[in-house]
C-alpha cells in the first residue's frame, strides 16, 4: 500500500472500517478517506464490488460512514464502501475556510480552472482517476464492479461522474442531489469561482445538461428527494429539471425518481432509505 498511511481501524459488521491518509497528486495536499472492507476482502478470499459515496457541503469523509447506516447492508451483500473527503484542506489559499459554500468542504467535484483554486481543487480528477486507482491497487476490490452514490453536493458529483464515464459505473443513486447547478445558487456561485464565466464549461459538471447527450450503455439511476427538504423548496436542488431532461432525451438512462413525503435534507432521511439504495446497487453491481 505504497503512499497510504493507516490512521485507524475498527472492527464493524464482520469487517473493518479503516481510515487512511495519503498525498494526492491531483490536489497537491494530504487527503483522507474511509474504507469498509468485509472479511472476505480483508482475507483476500475474493475481490469484492465497491461503492463510492460522495458527501455534501461542509461534510468530510466521516459523515456518511458514521451516520448513514449503510454498514450492516454492505456486510450482508459483501460490498466495500469508500467515503472520500469533499475537498482539499489546509492548502494555504486565502479565504478557503471563510465560506461554508466555497473552499473547504465544498469542492463540488470539479477540476477548478480559475485562480486561486486551480492549484489544488481538482476533485473530479481525484475522484475519477486517483483515489479509485489507489483503492484497486491496495485492496481486494474488483475494479469491474463499481457503483457510486451521494447526497446533495455529493449526489451532484455522483451523477456527473457516472454520466461523463459511460459504462464505468454499474449504477448510480442520489439522496437530494443538486441536479441543475447551472441554474441554482448552489452551483452558479461555485462554478463562477472554480470554472469562470463560460457556461459551456459549467455544462461539463451539470447533470441536467450532461444527461441530454449521454451516449452509452444502460445506466440505472435511483433518485430520492424529501418533499420537506428546505433546499428543495428554495430551488437549490431542482430534481424535476433532471427528470424532464432525462425523459425528453433519447438515452439509455433507466431513471427511478421518488418523492418521499415528510422527509428533509438530513441524515435521518438518508438512513431511512439507505437499505433500499444498497439493495439497488447490489442488484446492478452483480448483474
Short mmCIF file of C-alpha atoms in Angstrom, two decimals:
data_model
loop_
_atom_site.label_atom_id
_atom_site.label_comp_id
_atom_site.label_asym_id
_atom_site.label_seq_id
_atom_site.Cartn_x
_atom_site.Cartn_y
_atom_site.Cartn_z
CA UNK A 1 0.00 0.00 0.00
CA UNK A 2 2.61 2.48 -1.12
CA UNK A 3 1.77 6.02 -0.04
CA UNK A 4 -1.08 5.06 2.30
CA UNK A 5 -0.82 5.88 6.00
CA UNK A 6 -3.20 3.94 8.23
CA UNK A 7 -4.78 6.33 10.75
CA UNK A 8 -7.22 3.97 12.46
CA UNK A 9 -9.10 0.71 12.08
CA UNK A 10 -12.19 -0.61 13.87
CA UNK A 11 -14.00 -3.92 13.74
CA UNK A 12 -17.57 -3.47 12.47
CA UNK A 13 -20.23 -5.78 10.96
CA UNK A 14 -17.97 -8.71 10.06
CA UNK A 15 -15.34 -6.45 8.56
CA UNK A 16 -13.24 -3.39 9.29
CA UNK A 17 -13.61 0.35 8.87
CA UNK A 18 -10.20 1.86 8.16
CA UNK A 19 -9.13 5.47 7.81
CA UNK A 20 -6.18 6.30 5.59
CA UNK A 21 -4.25 9.41 4.64
CA UNK A 22 -2.19 9.91 1.50
CA UNK A 23 -0.62 12.69 -0.52
CA UNK A 24 -2.69 13.43 -3.62
CA UNK A 25 -1.05 14.36 -6.90
CA UNK A 26 -4.39 15.79 -8.04
CA UNK A 27 -4.99 18.15 -5.12
CA UNK A 28 -1.33 18.57 -4.11
CA UNK A 29 -2.14 18.07 -0.45
CA UNK A 30 -2.85 15.28 2.01
CA UNK A 31 -6.26 13.67 1.60
CA UNK A 32 -8.09 11.24 3.89
CA UNK A 33 -10.70 8.59 3.22
CA UNK A 34 -12.50 5.76 5.00
CA UNK A 35 -12.97 2.28 3.60
CA UNK A 36 -15.21 -0.51 4.85
CA UNK A 37 -13.89 -3.95 3.91
CA UNK A 38 -15.92 -7.11 4.57
CA UNK A 39 -13.96 -10.08 5.91
CA UNK A 40 -13.72 -11.82 2.54
CA UNK A 41 -11.82 -8.80 1.24
CA UNK A 42 -9.65 -8.49 4.35
CA UNK A 43 -8.51 -12.09 3.97
CA UNK A 44 -8.16 -11.78 0.18
CA UNK A 45 -10.53 -14.72 -0.30
CA UNK A 46 -12.32 -12.81 -3.03
CA UNK A 47 -12.33 -9.47 -4.79
CA UNK A 48 -15.49 -7.64 -3.76
CA UNK A 49 -17.52 -4.93 -5.52
CA UNK A 50 -17.15 -1.38 -4.28
CA UNK A 51 -19.46 1.58 -3.71
CA UNK A 52 -18.06 5.12 -3.64
CA UNK A 53 -20.09 7.62 -1.63
CA UNK A 54 -19.72 11.38 -2.14
CA UNK A 55 -20.81 13.64 0.69
CA UNK A 56 -22.34 17.10 0.66
CA UNK A 57 -21.37 20.65 1.61
CA UNK A 58 -19.49 21.06 4.92
CA UNK A 59 -19.03 17.29 5.25
CA UNK A 60 -15.87 15.23 5.33
CA UNK A 61 -15.06 11.54 4.95
CA UNK A 62 -16.68 10.63 8.28
CA UNK A 63 -20.28 11.87 7.98
CA UNK A 64 -21.82 9.09 5.95
CA UNK A 65 -19.89 6.14 7.31
CA UNK A 66 -20.79 7.11 10.90
CA UNK A 67 -24.37 8.37 10.33
CA UNK A 68 -25.66 6.78 7.13
CA UNK A 69 -26.45 3.31 8.50
CA UNK A 70 -25.02 1.52 5.45
CA UNK A 71 -22.60 -0.95 7.01
CA UNK A 72 -24.94 -3.81 8.02
CA UNK A 73 -26.37 -3.90 4.49
CA UNK A 74 -22.94 -3.72 2.88
CA UNK A 75 -21.77 -6.56 5.13
CA UNK A 76 -24.72 -8.68 4.09
CA UNK A 77 -24.05 -8.02 0.40
CA UNK A 78 -20.24 -8.28 0.75
CA UNK A 79 -19.65 -4.89 -0.85
CA UNK A 80 -16.85 -2.50 0.10
CA UNK A 81 -17.52 1.19 0.73
CA UNK A 82 -15.19 4.16 0.18
CA UNK A 83 -16.02 7.59 1.62
CA UNK A 84 -13.56 10.28 0.44
CA UNK A 85 -13.29 13.82 1.73
CA UNK A 86 -15.25 16.57 -0.03
CA UNK A 87 -12.37 18.95 -0.78
CA UNK A 88 -8.69 19.65 -0.29
CA UNK A 89 -7.87 21.08 3.14
CA UNK A 90 -5.25 23.40 4.61
CA UNK A 91 -3.88 24.35 1.20
CA UNK A 92 -2.99 27.89 2.22
CA UNK A 93 -5.44 29.50 -0.22
CA UNK A 94 -6.53 32.83 1.23
CA UNK A 95 -10.13 32.64 2.45
CA UNK A 96 -10.62 28.90 1.84
CA UNK A 97 -12.20 28.47 5.30
CA UNK A 98 -14.32 31.65 5.27
CA UNK A 99 -17.42 30.47 3.39
CA UNK A 100 -19.16 27.14 4.01
CA UNK A 101 -20.38 27.09 0.39
CA UNK A 102 -16.94 27.59 -1.18
CA UNK A 103 -13.50 26.22 -0.48
CA UNK A 104 -13.01 23.80 2.41
CA UNK A 105 -15.78 21.19 2.46
CA UNK A 106 -17.18 22.49 -0.83
CA UNK A 107 -15.05 21.10 -3.65
CA UNK A 108 -18.13 20.43 -5.79
CA UNK A 109 -16.35 17.54 -7.56
CA UNK A 110 -15.00 19.77 -10.34
CA UNK A 111 -11.50 20.44 -11.64
CA UNK A 112 -11.06 24.14 -10.95
CA UNK A 113 -9.52 26.22 -13.74
CA UNK A 114 -9.57 29.61 -12.01
CA UNK A 115 -7.02 31.00 -9.58
CA UNK A 116 -6.53 30.64 -6.71
CA UNK A 117 -8.49 27.37 -6.67
CA UNK A 118 -6.91 25.72 -9.71
CA UNK A 119 -3.71 24.76 -7.91
CA UNK A 120 -5.48 22.37 -5.54
CA UNK A 121 -9.20 21.99 -6.25
CA UNK A 122 -9.11 19.08 -8.71
CA UNK A 123 -11.79 16.93 -7.09
CA UNK A 124 -13.11 15.47 -10.35
CA UNK A 125 -9.70 14.05 -11.22
CA UNK A 126 -9.12 12.98 -7.63
CA UNK A 127 -12.39 11.05 -7.54
CA UNK A 128 -12.47 9.53 -11.00
CA UNK A 129 -8.79 8.81 -11.53
CA UNK A 130 -6.61 8.96 -8.47
CA UNK A 131 -8.46 7.53 -5.49
CA UNK A 132 -10.07 4.74 -7.46
CA UNK A 133 -6.75 3.54 -8.85
CA UNK A 134 -5.30 3.71 -5.35
CA UNK A 135 -8.16 1.59 -3.99
CA UNK A 136 -7.86 -1.03 -6.74
CA UNK A 137 -4.10 -1.34 -6.25
CA UNK A 138 -4.23 -1.51 -2.45
CA UNK A 139 -7.22 -3.68 -1.57
CA UNK A 140 -9.04 -6.82 -2.68
CA UNK A 141 -11.52 -4.90 -4.84
CA UNK A 142 -13.00 -5.91 -8.21
CA UNK A 143 -12.39 -2.91 -10.46
CA UNK A 144 -15.01 -4.14 -12.94
CA UNK A 145 -17.82 -3.86 -10.37
CA UNK A 146 -18.02 -0.25 -9.28
CA UNK A 147 -21.05 1.89 -8.41
CA UNK A 148 -21.43 5.36 -6.94
CA UNK A 149 -23.88 7.38 -4.86
CA UNK A 150 -24.03 10.56 -2.85
CA UNK A 151 -26.00 13.25 -1.04
CA UNK A 152 -26.71 16.86 -2.05
CA UNK A 153 -23.42 18.20 -3.50
CA UNK A 154 -22.25 14.59 -3.44
CA UNK A 155 -25.34 13.46 -5.32
CA UNK A 156 -24.43 16.04 -7.95
CA UNK A 157 -20.92 14.60 -8.05
CA UNK A 158 -22.15 11.01 -8.38
CA UNK A 159 -24.45 11.90 -11.28
CA UNK A 160 -21.72 13.87 -13.06
CA UNK A 161 -19.07 11.17 -12.71
CA UNK A 162 -21.41 8.46 -13.96
CA UNK A 163 -22.72 10.48 -16.91
CA UNK A 164 -19.24 11.54 -18.01
CA UNK A 165 -17.89 8.00 -17.87
CA UNK A 166 -20.38 5.79 -19.76
CA UNK A 167 -20.11 2.11 -18.91
CA UNK A 168 -17.78 2.61 -15.97
CA UNK A 169 -20.32 2.57 -13.15
CA UNK A 170 -22.85 -0.22 -12.88
CA UNK A 171 -25.38 2.05 -11.16
CA UNK A 172 -25.74 5.45 -9.53
CA UNK A 173 -28.07 6.77 -6.85
CA UNK A 174 -28.52 10.04 -5.03
CA UNK A 175 -30.21 11.48 -1.97
CA UNK A 176 -31.48 15.02 -2.61
CA UNK A 177 -28.87 15.82 -5.27
CA UNK A 178 -28.12 19.25 -6.71
CA UNK A 179 -29.48 18.41 -10.15
CA UNK A 180 -29.10 21.59 -12.21
CA UNK A 181 -26.31 23.65 -10.65
CA UNK A 182 -26.02 26.00 -13.63
CA UNK A 183 -29.42 27.45 -12.72
CA UNK A 184 -29.32 27.40 -8.91
CA UNK A 185 -27.43 29.43 -6.32
CA UNK A 186 -25.74 26.19 -5.28
CA UNK A 187 -23.78 25.89 -8.50
CA UNK A 188 -23.65 29.33 -10.01
CA UNK A 189 -21.61 30.64 -7.10
CA UNK A 190 -19.18 27.71 -7.08
CA UNK A 191 -18.94 27.34 -10.86
CA UNK A 192 -18.12 31.03 -11.25
CA UNK A 193 -15.34 30.79 -8.65
CA UNK A 194 -13.91 27.45 -9.77
CA UNK A 195 -14.59 27.46 -13.55
CA UNK A 196 -15.08 31.08 -14.60
CA UNK A 197 -17.97 32.62 -16.52
CA UNK A 198 -18.12 30.34 -19.58
CA UNK A 199 -21.34 28.35 -19.19
CA UNK A 200 -20.12 25.73 -21.65
CA UNK A 201 -17.56 24.85 -19.00
CA UNK A 202 -20.31 24.68 -16.39
CA UNK A 203 -22.27 22.22 -18.53
CA UNK A 204 -19.46 19.67 -18.18
CA UNK A 205 -20.35 19.41 -14.48
CA UNK A 206 -24.14 19.76 -14.70
CA UNK A 207 -26.15 16.53 -14.62
CA UNK A 208 -29.22 18.08 -16.25
CA UNK A 209 -27.07 19.13 -19.20
CA UNK A 210 -24.91 16.01 -19.38
CA UNK A 211 -27.89 13.65 -19.44
CA UNK A 212 -29.18 15.25 -22.65
CA UNK A 213 -26.14 14.00 -24.53
CA UNK A 214 -25.42 10.78 -22.69
CA UNK A 215 -24.28 8.22 -25.24
CA UNK A 216 -23.52 4.95 -23.52
CA UNK A 217 -24.93 1.68 -22.23
CA UNK A 218 -27.90 1.42 -19.89
CA UNK A 219 -27.32 3.36 -16.68
CA UNK A 220 -29.70 2.63 -13.77
CA UNK A 221 -30.28 5.71 -11.59
CA UNK A 222 -32.23 5.91 -8.33
CA UNK A 223 -33.06 9.40 -7.05
CA UNK A 224 -34.75 10.09 -3.71
CA UNK A 225 -35.96 13.53 -2.65
CA UNK A 226 -37.82 14.58 0.51
CA UNK A 227 -40.70 17.00 -0.02
CA UNK A 228 -39.96 18.80 3.29
CA UNK A 229 -36.35 19.49 2.33
CA UNK A 230 -35.70 23.22 2.83
CA UNK A 231 -33.22 23.25 -0.03
CA UNK A 232 -35.75 21.60 -2.32
CA UNK A 233 -38.35 24.26 -1.53
CA UNK A 234 -35.77 27.03 -2.09
CA UNK A 235 -35.00 25.56 -5.56
CA UNK A 236 -31.38 24.73 -4.84
CA UNK A 237 -31.83 21.08 -5.89
CA UNK A 238 -34.29 21.09 -8.83
CA UNK A 239 -34.74 17.34 -9.35
CA UNK A 240 -37.61 17.99 -11.78
CA UNK A 241 -35.11 19.55 -14.21
CA UNK A 242 -33.11 16.32 -14.27
CA UNK A 243 -36.24 14.18 -14.62
CA UNK A 244 -37.53 16.26 -17.55
CA UNK A 245 -34.11 16.30 -19.24
CA UNK A 246 -33.81 12.54 -18.86
CA UNK A 247 -37.27 11.71 -20.11
CA UNK A 248 -37.00 14.06 -23.09
CA UNK A 249 -33.64 12.64 -24.17
CA UNK A 250 -33.21 9.58 -26.33
CA UNK A 251 -30.70 7.93 -23.99
CA UNK A 252 -30.27 4.63 -22.20
CA UNK A 253 -30.84 6.13 -18.76
CA UNK A 254 -33.08 3.98 -16.55
CA UNK A 255 -34.32 6.54 -14.03
CA UNK A 256 -36.41 5.84 -10.94
CA UNK A 257 -37.21 9.11 -9.19
CA UNK A 258 -39.10 9.10 -5.89
CA UNK A 259 -40.56 11.93 -3.83
CA UNK A 260 -40.62 10.96 -0.15
CA UNK A 261 -43.37 12.72 1.86
CA UNK A 262 -42.31 14.39 5.10
CA UNK A 263 -38.56 13.95 4.76
CA UNK A 264 -35.96 16.71 4.91
CA UNK A 265 -32.31 17.06 3.87
CA UNK A 266 -30.75 15.37 6.90
CA UNK A 267 -29.10 12.03 7.56
CA UNK A 268 -32.36 10.88 9.17
CA UNK A 269 -33.74 10.92 5.63
CA UNK A 270 -30.67 9.14 4.29
CA UNK A 271 -30.78 6.44 6.98
CA UNK A 272 -34.40 5.72 6.20
CA UNK A 273 -33.76 4.77 2.58
CA UNK A 274 -30.18 3.53 2.80
CA UNK A 275 -31.15 -0.15 2.78
CA UNK A 276 -33.08 0.34 -0.46
CA UNK A 277 -30.15 2.15 -2.07
CA UNK A 278 -27.71 -0.61 -1.10
CA UNK A 279 -30.11 -3.24 -2.46
CA UNK A 280 -30.44 -1.25 -5.69
CA UNK A 281 -26.69 -1.16 -6.16
CA UNK A 282 -26.22 -4.81 -5.12
CA UNK A 283 -28.67 -5.85 -7.83
CA UNK A 284 -26.91 -3.97 -10.60
CA UNK A 285 -23.31 -4.32 -9.46
CA UNK A 286 -23.58 -8.08 -9.82
CA UNK A 287 -25.67 -8.22 -12.99
#
